[in-house]
Structure formats: structure tokens, C-alpha cells
Short mmCIF file of C-alpha atoms in Angstrom, two decimals:
data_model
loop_
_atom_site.label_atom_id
_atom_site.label_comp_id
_atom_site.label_asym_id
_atom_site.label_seq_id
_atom_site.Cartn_x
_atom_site.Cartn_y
_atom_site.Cartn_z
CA UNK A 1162 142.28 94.98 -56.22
CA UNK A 1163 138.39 94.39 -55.43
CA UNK A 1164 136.54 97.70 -55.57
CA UNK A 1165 136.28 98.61 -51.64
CA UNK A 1166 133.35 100.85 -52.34
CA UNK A 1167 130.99 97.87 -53.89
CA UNK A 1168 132.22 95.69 -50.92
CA UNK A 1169 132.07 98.50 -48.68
CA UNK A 1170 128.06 98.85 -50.24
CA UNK A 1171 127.43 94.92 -49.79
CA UNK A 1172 128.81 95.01 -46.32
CA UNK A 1173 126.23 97.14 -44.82
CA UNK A 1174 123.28 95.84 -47.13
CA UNK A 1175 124.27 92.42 -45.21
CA UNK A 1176 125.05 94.17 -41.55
CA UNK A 1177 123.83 97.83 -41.73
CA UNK A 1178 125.13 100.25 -39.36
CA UNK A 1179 126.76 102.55 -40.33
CA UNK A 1180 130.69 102.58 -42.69
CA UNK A 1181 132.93 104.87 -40.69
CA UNK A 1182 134.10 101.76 -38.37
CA UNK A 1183 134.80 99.30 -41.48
CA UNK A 1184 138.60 98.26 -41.78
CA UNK A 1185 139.88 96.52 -44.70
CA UNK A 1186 142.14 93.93 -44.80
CA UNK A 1187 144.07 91.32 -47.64
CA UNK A 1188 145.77 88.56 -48.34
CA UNK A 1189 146.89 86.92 -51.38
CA UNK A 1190 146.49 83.13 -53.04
CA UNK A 1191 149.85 81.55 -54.05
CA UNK A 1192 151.49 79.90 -56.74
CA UNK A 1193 154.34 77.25 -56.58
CA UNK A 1194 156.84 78.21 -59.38
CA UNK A 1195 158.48 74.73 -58.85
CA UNK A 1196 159.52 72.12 -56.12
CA UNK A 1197 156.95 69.82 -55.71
CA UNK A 1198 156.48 66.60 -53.44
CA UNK A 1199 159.59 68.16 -51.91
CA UNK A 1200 158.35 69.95 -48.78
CA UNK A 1201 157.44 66.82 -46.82
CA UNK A 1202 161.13 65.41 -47.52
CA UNK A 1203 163.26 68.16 -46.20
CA UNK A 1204 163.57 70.09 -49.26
CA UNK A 1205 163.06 73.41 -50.73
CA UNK A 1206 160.18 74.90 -52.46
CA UNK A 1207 160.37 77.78 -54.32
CA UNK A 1208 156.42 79.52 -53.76
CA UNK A 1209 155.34 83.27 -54.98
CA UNK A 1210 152.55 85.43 -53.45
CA UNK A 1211 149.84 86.33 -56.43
CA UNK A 1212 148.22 89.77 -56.83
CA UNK A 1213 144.60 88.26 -56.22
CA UNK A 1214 143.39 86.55 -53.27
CA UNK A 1215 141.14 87.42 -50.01
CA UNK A 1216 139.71 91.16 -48.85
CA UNK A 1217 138.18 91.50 -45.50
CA UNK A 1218 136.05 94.06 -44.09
CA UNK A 1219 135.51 94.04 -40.74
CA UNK A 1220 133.87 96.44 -37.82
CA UNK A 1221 134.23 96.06 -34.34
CA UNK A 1222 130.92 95.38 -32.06
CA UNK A 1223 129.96 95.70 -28.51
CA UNK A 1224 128.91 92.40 -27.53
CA UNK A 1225 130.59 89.28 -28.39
CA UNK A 1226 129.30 87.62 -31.23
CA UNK A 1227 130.95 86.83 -34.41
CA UNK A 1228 129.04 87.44 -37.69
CA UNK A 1229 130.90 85.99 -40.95
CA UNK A 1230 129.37 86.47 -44.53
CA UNK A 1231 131.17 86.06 -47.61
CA UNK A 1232 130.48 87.50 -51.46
CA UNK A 1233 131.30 83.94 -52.82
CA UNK A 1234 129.02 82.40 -50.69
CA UNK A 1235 125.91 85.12 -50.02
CA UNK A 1236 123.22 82.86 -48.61
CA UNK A 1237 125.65 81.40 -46.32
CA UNK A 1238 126.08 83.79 -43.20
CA UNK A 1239 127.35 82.25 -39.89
CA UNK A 1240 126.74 83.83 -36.45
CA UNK A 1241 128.80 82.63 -33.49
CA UNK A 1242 129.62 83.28 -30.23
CA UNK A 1243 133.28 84.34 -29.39
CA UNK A 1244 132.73 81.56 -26.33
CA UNK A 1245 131.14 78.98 -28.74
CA UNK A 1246 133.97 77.98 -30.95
CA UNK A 1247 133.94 74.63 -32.05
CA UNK A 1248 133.95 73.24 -35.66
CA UNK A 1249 130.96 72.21 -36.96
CA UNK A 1250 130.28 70.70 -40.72
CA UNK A 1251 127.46 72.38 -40.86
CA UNK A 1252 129.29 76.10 -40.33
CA UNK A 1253 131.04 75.07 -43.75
CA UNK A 1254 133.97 77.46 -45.14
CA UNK A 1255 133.45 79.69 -41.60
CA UNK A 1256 135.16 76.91 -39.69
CA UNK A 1257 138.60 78.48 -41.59
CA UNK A 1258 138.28 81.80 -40.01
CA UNK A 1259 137.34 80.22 -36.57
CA UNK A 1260 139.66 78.13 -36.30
CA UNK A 1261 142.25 81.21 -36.54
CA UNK A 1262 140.38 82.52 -33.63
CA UNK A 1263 140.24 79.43 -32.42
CA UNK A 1264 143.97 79.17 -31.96
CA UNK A 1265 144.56 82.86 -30.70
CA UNK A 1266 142.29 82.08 -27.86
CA UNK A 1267 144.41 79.53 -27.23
CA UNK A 1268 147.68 81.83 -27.22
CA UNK A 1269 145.64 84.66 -25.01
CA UNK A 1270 145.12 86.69 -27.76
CA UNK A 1271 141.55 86.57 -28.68
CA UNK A 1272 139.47 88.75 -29.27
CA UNK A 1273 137.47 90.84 -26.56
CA UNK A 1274 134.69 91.65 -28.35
CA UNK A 1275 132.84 90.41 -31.26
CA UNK A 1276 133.19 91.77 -35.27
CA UNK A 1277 131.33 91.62 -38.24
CA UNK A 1278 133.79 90.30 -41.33
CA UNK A 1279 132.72 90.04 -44.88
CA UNK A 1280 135.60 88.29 -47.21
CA UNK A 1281 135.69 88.62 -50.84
CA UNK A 1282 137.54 86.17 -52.68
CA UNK A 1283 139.27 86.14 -55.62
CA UNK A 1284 140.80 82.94 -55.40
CA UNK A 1285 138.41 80.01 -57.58
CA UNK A 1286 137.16 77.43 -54.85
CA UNK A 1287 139.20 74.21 -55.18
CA UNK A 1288 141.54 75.79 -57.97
CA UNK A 1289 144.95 75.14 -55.62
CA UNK A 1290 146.15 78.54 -55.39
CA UNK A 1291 145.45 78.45 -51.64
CA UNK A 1292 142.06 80.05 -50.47
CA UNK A 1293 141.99 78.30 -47.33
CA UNK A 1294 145.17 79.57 -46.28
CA UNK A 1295 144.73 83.12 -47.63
CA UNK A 1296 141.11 83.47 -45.61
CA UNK A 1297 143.17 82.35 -42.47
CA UNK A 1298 146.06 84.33 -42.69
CA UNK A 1299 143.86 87.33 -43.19
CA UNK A 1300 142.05 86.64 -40.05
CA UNK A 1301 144.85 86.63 -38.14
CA UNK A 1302 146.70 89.69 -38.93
CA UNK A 1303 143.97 91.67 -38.95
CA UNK A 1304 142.96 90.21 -35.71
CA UNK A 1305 145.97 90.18 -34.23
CA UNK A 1306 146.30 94.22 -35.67
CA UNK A 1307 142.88 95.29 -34.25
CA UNK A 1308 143.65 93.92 -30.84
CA UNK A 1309 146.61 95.73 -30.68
CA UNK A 1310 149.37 92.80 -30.87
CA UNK A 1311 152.44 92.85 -32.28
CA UNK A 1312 152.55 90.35 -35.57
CA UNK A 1313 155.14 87.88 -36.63
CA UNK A 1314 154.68 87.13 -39.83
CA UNK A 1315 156.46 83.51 -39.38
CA UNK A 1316 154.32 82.81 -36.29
CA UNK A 1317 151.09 84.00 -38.36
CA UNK A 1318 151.89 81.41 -40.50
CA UNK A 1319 152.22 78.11 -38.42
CA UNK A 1320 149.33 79.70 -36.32
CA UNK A 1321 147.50 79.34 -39.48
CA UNK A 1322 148.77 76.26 -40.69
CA UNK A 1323 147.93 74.45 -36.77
CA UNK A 1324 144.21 75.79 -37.40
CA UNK A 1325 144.04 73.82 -40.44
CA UNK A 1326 145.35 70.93 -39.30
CA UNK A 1327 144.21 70.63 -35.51
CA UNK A 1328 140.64 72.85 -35.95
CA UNK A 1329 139.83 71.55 -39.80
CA UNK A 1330 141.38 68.14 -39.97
CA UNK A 1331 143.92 68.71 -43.12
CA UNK A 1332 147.16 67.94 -42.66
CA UNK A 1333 148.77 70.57 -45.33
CA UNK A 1334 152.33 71.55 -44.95
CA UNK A 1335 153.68 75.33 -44.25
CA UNK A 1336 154.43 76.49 -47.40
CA UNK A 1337 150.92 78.21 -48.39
CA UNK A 1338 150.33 79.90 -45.01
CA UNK A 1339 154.21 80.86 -44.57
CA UNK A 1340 153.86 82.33 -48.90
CA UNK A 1341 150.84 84.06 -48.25
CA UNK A 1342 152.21 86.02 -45.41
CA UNK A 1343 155.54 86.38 -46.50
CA UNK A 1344 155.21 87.22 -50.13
CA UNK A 1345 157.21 90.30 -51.63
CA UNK A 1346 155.84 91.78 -54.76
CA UNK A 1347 157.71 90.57 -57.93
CA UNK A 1348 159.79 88.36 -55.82
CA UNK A 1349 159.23 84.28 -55.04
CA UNK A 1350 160.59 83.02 -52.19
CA UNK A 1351 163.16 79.92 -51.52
CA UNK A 1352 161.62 78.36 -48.46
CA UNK A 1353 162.85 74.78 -46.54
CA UNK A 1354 160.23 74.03 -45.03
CA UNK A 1355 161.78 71.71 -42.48
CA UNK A 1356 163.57 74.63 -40.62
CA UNK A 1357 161.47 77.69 -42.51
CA UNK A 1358 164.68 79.33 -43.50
CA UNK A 1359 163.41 81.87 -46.61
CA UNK A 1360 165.06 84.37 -48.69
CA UNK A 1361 163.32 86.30 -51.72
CA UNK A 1362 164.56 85.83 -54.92
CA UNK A 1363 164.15 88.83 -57.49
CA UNK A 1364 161.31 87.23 -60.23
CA UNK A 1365 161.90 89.77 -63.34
CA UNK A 1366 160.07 88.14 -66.36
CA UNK A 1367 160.68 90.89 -68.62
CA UNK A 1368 158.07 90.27 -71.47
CA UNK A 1369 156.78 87.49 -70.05
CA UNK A 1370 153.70 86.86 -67.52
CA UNK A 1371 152.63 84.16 -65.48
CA UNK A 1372 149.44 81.77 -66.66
CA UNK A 1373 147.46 79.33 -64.52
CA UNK A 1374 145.56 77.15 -65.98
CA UNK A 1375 142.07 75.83 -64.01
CA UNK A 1376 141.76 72.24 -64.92
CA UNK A 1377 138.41 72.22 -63.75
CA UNK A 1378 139.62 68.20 -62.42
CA UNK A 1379 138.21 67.25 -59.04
CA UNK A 1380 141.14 66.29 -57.30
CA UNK A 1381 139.76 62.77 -55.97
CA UNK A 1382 142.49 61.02 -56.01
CA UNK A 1383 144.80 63.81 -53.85
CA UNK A 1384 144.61 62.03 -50.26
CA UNK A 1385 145.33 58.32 -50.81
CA UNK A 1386 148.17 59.15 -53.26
CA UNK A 1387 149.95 61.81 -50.86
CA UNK A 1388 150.39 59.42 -48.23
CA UNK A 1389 151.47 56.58 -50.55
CA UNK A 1390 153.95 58.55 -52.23
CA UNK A 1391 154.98 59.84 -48.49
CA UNK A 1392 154.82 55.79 -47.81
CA UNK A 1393 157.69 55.05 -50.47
CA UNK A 1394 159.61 58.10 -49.26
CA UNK A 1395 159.96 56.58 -46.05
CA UNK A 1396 160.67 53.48 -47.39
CA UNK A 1397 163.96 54.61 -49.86
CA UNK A 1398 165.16 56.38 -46.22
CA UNK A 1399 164.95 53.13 -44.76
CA UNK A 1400 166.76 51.51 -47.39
CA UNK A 1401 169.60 53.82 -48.10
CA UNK A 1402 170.23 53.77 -44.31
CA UNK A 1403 172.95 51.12 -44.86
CA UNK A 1404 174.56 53.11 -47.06
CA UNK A 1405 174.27 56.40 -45.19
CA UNK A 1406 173.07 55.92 -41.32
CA UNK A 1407 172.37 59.45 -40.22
CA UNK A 1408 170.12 60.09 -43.04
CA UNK A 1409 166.14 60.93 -41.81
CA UNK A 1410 164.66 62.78 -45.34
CA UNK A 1411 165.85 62.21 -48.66
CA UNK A 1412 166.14 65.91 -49.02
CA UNK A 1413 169.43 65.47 -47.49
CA UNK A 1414 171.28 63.62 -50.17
CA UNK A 1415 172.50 65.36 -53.48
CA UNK A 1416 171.96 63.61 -57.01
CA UNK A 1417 175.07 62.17 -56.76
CA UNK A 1418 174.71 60.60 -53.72
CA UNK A 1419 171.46 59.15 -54.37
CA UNK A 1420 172.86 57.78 -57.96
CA UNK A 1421 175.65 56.17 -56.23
CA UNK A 1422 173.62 54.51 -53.78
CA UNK A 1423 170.11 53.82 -55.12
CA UNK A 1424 170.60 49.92 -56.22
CA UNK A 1425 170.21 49.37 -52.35
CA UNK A 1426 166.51 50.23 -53.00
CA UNK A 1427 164.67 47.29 -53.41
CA UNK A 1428 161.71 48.34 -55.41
CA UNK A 1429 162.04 50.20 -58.82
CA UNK A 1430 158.93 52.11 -58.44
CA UNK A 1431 160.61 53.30 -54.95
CA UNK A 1432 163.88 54.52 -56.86
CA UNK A 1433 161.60 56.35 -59.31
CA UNK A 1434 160.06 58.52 -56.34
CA UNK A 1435 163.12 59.10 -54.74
CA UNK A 1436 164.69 59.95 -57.27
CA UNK A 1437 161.99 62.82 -58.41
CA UNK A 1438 162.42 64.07 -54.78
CA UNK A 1439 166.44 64.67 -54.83
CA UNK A 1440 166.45 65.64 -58.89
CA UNK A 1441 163.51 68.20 -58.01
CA UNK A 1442 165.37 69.66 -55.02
CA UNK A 1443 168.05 70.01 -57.22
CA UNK A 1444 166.38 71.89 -59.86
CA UNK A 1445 164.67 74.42 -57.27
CA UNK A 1446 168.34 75.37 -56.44
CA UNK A 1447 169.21 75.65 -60.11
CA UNK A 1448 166.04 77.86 -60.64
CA UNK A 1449 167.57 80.40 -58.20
CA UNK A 1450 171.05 80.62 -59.91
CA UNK A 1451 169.25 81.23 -63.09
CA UNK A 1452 166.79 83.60 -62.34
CA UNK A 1453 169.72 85.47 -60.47
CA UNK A 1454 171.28 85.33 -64.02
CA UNK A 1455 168.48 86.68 -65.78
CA UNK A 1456 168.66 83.59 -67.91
CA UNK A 1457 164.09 82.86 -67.88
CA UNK A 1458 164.41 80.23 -70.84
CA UNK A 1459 166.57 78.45 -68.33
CA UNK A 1460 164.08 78.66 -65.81
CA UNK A 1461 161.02 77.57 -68.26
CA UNK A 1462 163.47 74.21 -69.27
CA UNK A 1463 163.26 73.34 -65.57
CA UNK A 1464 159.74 73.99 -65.48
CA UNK A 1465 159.23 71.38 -68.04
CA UNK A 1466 162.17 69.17 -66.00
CA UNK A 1467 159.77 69.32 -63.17
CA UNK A 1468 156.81 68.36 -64.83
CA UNK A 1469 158.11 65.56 -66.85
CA UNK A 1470 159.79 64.22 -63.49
CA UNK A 1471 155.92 64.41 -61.63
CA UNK A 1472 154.10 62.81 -64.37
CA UNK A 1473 157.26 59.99 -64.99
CA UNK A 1474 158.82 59.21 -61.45
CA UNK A 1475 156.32 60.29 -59.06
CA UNK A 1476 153.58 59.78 -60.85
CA UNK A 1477 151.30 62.52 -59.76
CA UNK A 1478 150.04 64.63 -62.78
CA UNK A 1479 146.90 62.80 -64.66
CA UNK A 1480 145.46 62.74 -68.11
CA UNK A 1481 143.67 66.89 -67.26
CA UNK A 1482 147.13 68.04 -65.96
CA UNK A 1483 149.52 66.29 -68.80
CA UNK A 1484 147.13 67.23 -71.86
CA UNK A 1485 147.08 70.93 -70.43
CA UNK A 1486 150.85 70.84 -70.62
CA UNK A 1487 150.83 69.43 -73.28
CA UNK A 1488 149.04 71.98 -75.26
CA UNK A 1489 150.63 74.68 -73.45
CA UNK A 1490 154.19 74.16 -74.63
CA UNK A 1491 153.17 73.72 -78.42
CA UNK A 1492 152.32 77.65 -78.37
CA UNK A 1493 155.10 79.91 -79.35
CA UNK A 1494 156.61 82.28 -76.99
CA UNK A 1495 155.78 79.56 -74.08
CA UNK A 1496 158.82 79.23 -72.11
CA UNK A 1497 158.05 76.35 -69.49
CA UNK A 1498 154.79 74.84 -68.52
CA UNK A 1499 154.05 72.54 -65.28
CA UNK A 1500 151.70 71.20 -63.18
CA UNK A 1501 151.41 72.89 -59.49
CA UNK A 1502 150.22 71.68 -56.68
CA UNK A 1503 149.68 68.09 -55.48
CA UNK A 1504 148.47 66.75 -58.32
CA UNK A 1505 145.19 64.75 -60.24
CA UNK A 1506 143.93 68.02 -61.16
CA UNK A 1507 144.41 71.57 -59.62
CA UNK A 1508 146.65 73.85 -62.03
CA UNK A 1509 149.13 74.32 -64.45
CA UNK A 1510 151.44 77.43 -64.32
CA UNK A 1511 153.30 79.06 -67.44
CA UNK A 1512 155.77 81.50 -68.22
CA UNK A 1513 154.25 82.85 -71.59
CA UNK A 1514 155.18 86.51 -74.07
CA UNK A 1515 152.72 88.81 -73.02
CA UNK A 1516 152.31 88.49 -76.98
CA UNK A 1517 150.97 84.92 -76.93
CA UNK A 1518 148.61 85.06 -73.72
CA UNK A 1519 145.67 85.84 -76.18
CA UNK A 1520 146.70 82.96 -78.60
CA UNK A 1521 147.45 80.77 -75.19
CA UNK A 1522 144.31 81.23 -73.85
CA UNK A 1523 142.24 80.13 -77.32
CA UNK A 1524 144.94 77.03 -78.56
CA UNK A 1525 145.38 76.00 -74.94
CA UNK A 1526 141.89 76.18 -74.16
CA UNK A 1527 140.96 74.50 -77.43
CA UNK A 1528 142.98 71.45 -77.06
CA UNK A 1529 142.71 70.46 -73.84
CA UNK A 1530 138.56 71.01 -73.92
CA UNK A 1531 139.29 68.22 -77.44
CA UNK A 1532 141.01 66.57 -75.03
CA UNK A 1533 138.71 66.06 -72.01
CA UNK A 1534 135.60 67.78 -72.39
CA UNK A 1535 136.81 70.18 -69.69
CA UNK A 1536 136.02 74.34 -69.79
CA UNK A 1537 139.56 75.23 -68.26
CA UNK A 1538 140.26 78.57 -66.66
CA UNK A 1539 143.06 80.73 -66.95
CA UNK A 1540 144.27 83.67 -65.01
CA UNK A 1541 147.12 86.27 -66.13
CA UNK A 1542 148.92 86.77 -62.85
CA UNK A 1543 152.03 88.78 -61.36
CA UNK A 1544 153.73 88.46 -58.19
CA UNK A 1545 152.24 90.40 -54.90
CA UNK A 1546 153.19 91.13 -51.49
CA UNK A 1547 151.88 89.14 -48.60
CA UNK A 1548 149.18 89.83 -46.08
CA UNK A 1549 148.50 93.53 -45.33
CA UNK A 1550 145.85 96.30 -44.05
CA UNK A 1551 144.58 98.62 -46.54
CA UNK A 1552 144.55 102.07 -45.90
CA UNK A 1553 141.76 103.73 -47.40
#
């Protein structure tokens, strides 16, 4: 956890006053474990809260103005009026938080009066692991919690998720808003997104931990190659219609019924994508049965399963992503290794023996800097619980 007493020390350096008002506030980043390029076709993914993310400290005012600062981000502190909120490019990572507010004004519950909020992050800017929708979610609960509203967690979440895509123009999905404020610690959590029917799934690794690799790889490519693989999605649903009428997302076919049926897809690239989509789905479901088991090495296989499906049928991973994963699975006591995310850069995640993480972190780190010329990052993480106030 970030050390409330240095934040606590920054906070009034940047707003003075005095500390006895300051509430504290956090949310966490998240991790997909596996199930990826599955969320927009009906399908399950299979996300887990992290331990690090997003503190807030925030103090009520009298008038109603809205001052934002942030410790990543120190010369960059944003004043605005509680009946001024609009986005503006210029406001930069502030328009996340407003557009929370943004969006509870809309439901009635905004804020009376105005607060001063500093956020801390722990998440690395542009790494994947969700900073955007931790700073959001944060905002709202504690919000929500110091105007005295009751807080759905699940309604948190798609408020959260509507203020990214309707107040910041992204058009992300609802499984980073819903992990953040859902996550259990040392549980993931099987979510379909279509319907946002969850249940946590006990993660125990036993001697092993959780690594992400940090590519370091701008992820230029991200945009145009979502909504082309969403393109040929669309397209195998339209095709296999004359085998199966009723059918509006390939995440409603098993493997079997896709393998039966998939010569009525015209275009071979088109099979390959649809067929990572319904295989992947598959293997989230198989990931629960075997972590209910016990059985990790199982789970690592399908970590690798996943992977090799991304970079060979959907096509999604990149020379940065595939060399990481590469290197990662030559190191003994690595059990799976895979890219998440969307893809072209972003992360890796591995389930490695807390005896190897020092030897991961130098061969990995090595080879893939041979490899590219890239510094990667890594990050020893366990699983946390979702968005919460700190009581201090």
C-alpha cells in the first residue's frame, strides 16, 4: 500500500489546510489471467483485481470547485467548477475523474460541494493493467460514499465504463471497470460480459506468483486492428447463419459446433479468428475446472494455449509480446506465459516459483532487451480486493 503519511504530507504541501478532513480512498489495476478477444463476442473472461493500483485523498470544501492533482503528474493540477464540466484535451488525464462526475450529475447524484483529490498511482501509464478504469472507479465510490449514497458495485462499474466511452471517447468493454470494483483478494473472477453474470474463483498458486512483464511497446497498432478483428467476427456470424439461424456472437457455439460447421466460412483468415474466439472461450472454462482442482501446471498449459492461439489465429501479439514469451517459458519453474490485453504491446503475465522470479527477471529481461532493444518492466503481483475506503 502507498505510505498515507507521505501522501497525506504532499497533499497539503499542494492544498494546505489543514489534515483532519482528508479521506482516503483505493482502487486496484487488473490483470486478465486469460480470455482474450472474447468479451466483444459473448464470451467469458476470466480477470483478477491486483494489489497495486490508485489511492485518493480527498477533503471536502465549501464552495464548489473541484481541484485535482496527481503524484504521477505534479505540475499538472486542474481546477474546475462542479457547473463547468466538459472535456477538454487540454485538462489531460483529469477528464477521467470528471467524467465520473460527469455521469453522476447526470443520475442526480453529484456532488454538492466541491473537493480537493490527490491520486497516487501505482499503475505504469500505458502498461494495460487498467489505470484509467481504476482512477474512475475510485472516484465514484468514494463520491458516491461521501455523499451519502448507497453503492452498487455492478452499477459503479458501467457508470464508469459510460464515462469512458460517452465523456472520453474510448469505446473499452466492461471487464476492467466491472474487475476493479469487483475484485476479491486471492480470487479471479469468471465474468460474461454480455449479461455480467460473475462468480469468484479461488486463485491458490501455492509457490508460485504472478509476473507482468512491461513491454515498453507503444501500442500503435491497437485501434485499427480491434475493429478489424471485430470486422471478421461479424463476418463468420454472418456466414455460419445458414448453418445455425439464431446465432448473433460466436461465443454461442461450442468447438464442436464451430468444427462441424466452419467450411461455410468463406475466407480462411476468417475461420482462423473464429476459431481463436470459440477455442479461447473454451479454455477460460477449462481454466476454472482446473484451478478448482488445484491442478496450476494445467492452468499455465492453457496459458501458453492462449497465447499461441493470439499470436497464430487472431493474430494480435507482435514481435515485443512473442519474444517476451518466448523468453519467459525457457526459465525453469515457469508454468505458463501469455500476452494480456489487446495486443501490439502492453503485457505479458506469468505464473513463475517464487524461486525463479529473481532468475526471471535477469534471463527474461536479458533476452528480450537482445531481442528488441527494449528496457522491459516487471512487477511481482498477487491478487487484491476491489475498490474500497481506507480507514486510517
Amino acid at each position: 500500500m502507498a505510505d498515507l503519511k507521505q501522501l497525506t504530507d504532499s497533499f497539503l504541501t499542494l492544498f494546505g489546510g489543514e489534515a483532519e478532513n482528508i479521506r482516503f480512498y483505493q482502487a486496484p489495476g487488473r490483470v486478465n489471467l486469460i480470455g482474450e478477444h472474447t468479451d466483444y463476442n459473448g464470451g467469458y473472461v476470466f480477470p483478477a483485481a491486483l494489489t497495486f493500483g490508485t489511492t485518493l485523498l480527498l477533503r471536502p470544501r465549501e464552495d464548489r470547485l473541484l481541484r485535482f492533482a496527481s503524484t504521477n503528474f505534479p505540475d499538472k493540477r486542474f481546477d474546475v467548477a462542479l457547473d463547468g464540466i466538459a472535456h477538454r484535451e487540454e485538462d489531460d488525464w483529469s477528464n477521467y475523474p470528471k467524467g465520473i462526475v460527469h455521469e453522476l450529475q447526470k443520475s442526480g447524484r453529484g456532488p454538492e460541494k466541491g473537493f480537493d483529490l490527490l491520486y497516487h498511482g501505482e499503475i505504469p501509464n500505458g502498461s494495460g493493467l487498467s489505470s484509467s478504469a481504476s482512477i474512475e472507479v475510485v472516484t465514484g465510490y468514494a463520491l458516491l460514499t461521501e455523499g451519502g449514497h448507497p453503492v452498487d458495485l455492478t452499477e459503479l462499474a458501467l457508470l464508469a465504463q459510460r464515462s469512458e466511452n460517452e465523456f472520453n471517447g474510448v469505446q473499452c468493454g466492461i471487464m476492467d471497470q466491472f474487475a476493479v470494483a469487483n475484485g476479491r483478494e486471492g480470487q479471479a473472477m469468471l465474468l460474461m460480459c454480455d449479461t455480467l453474470e460473475f462468480r469468484h474463483v479461488p486463485f491458490e498458486s501455492g509457490d508460485h506468483v504472478l509476473v507482468i512483464g512491461n513491454t515498453k511497446k507503444r501500442r500503435g497498432l491497437v485501434d485499427s486492428k480491434y475493429n478489424e478483428r471485430r470486422a471478421e467476427c461479424e463476418q463468420a456470424v454472418q456466414e455460419l447463419r445458414s448453418a445455425y439461424p439464431e446465432l448473433t456472437l460466436l461465443g454461442q457455439l461450442t468447438p464442436e459446433q464451430l468444427r462441424a460447421e466452419e467450411s461455410r466460412i468463406a475466407s480462411e483468415t476468417v475461420r482462423r479468428r473464429a476459431r481463436h474466439v470459440v477455442e479461447e472461450i473454451d479454455r477460460v472454462l477449462q481454466s476454472v475446472d482446473v484451478l478448482e482442482q488445484g491442478d496450476l501446471a494445467a492452468f499455465g498449459r492453457l496459458m501458453n494455449a492462449s497465447h499461441d492461439s493470439l499470436r497464430d489465429l487472431y493474430e494480435v501479439t507482435g514481435r515485443e509480446l512473442d519474444a517476451m514469451v518466448d523468453a519467459a517459458r525457457k526459465v525453469p519453474g515457469v508454468l505458463g506465459s501469455r500476452m494480456t490485453g489487446a495486443g501490439f504491446g502492453g503485457c505479458t503475465v506469468s505464473l513463475v516459483h517464487k524461486d525463479s522470479v529473481d532468475r526471471f527477471r535477469e534471463q527474461v529481461g536479458a533476452e528480450y532487451a537482445a531481442a528488441t532493444g527494449l528496457q522491459a518492466d516487471f512487477y511481482v503481483c498477487s491478487i487484491g480486493d476491489g475498490v474500497s475506503r481506507i480507514d486510517v
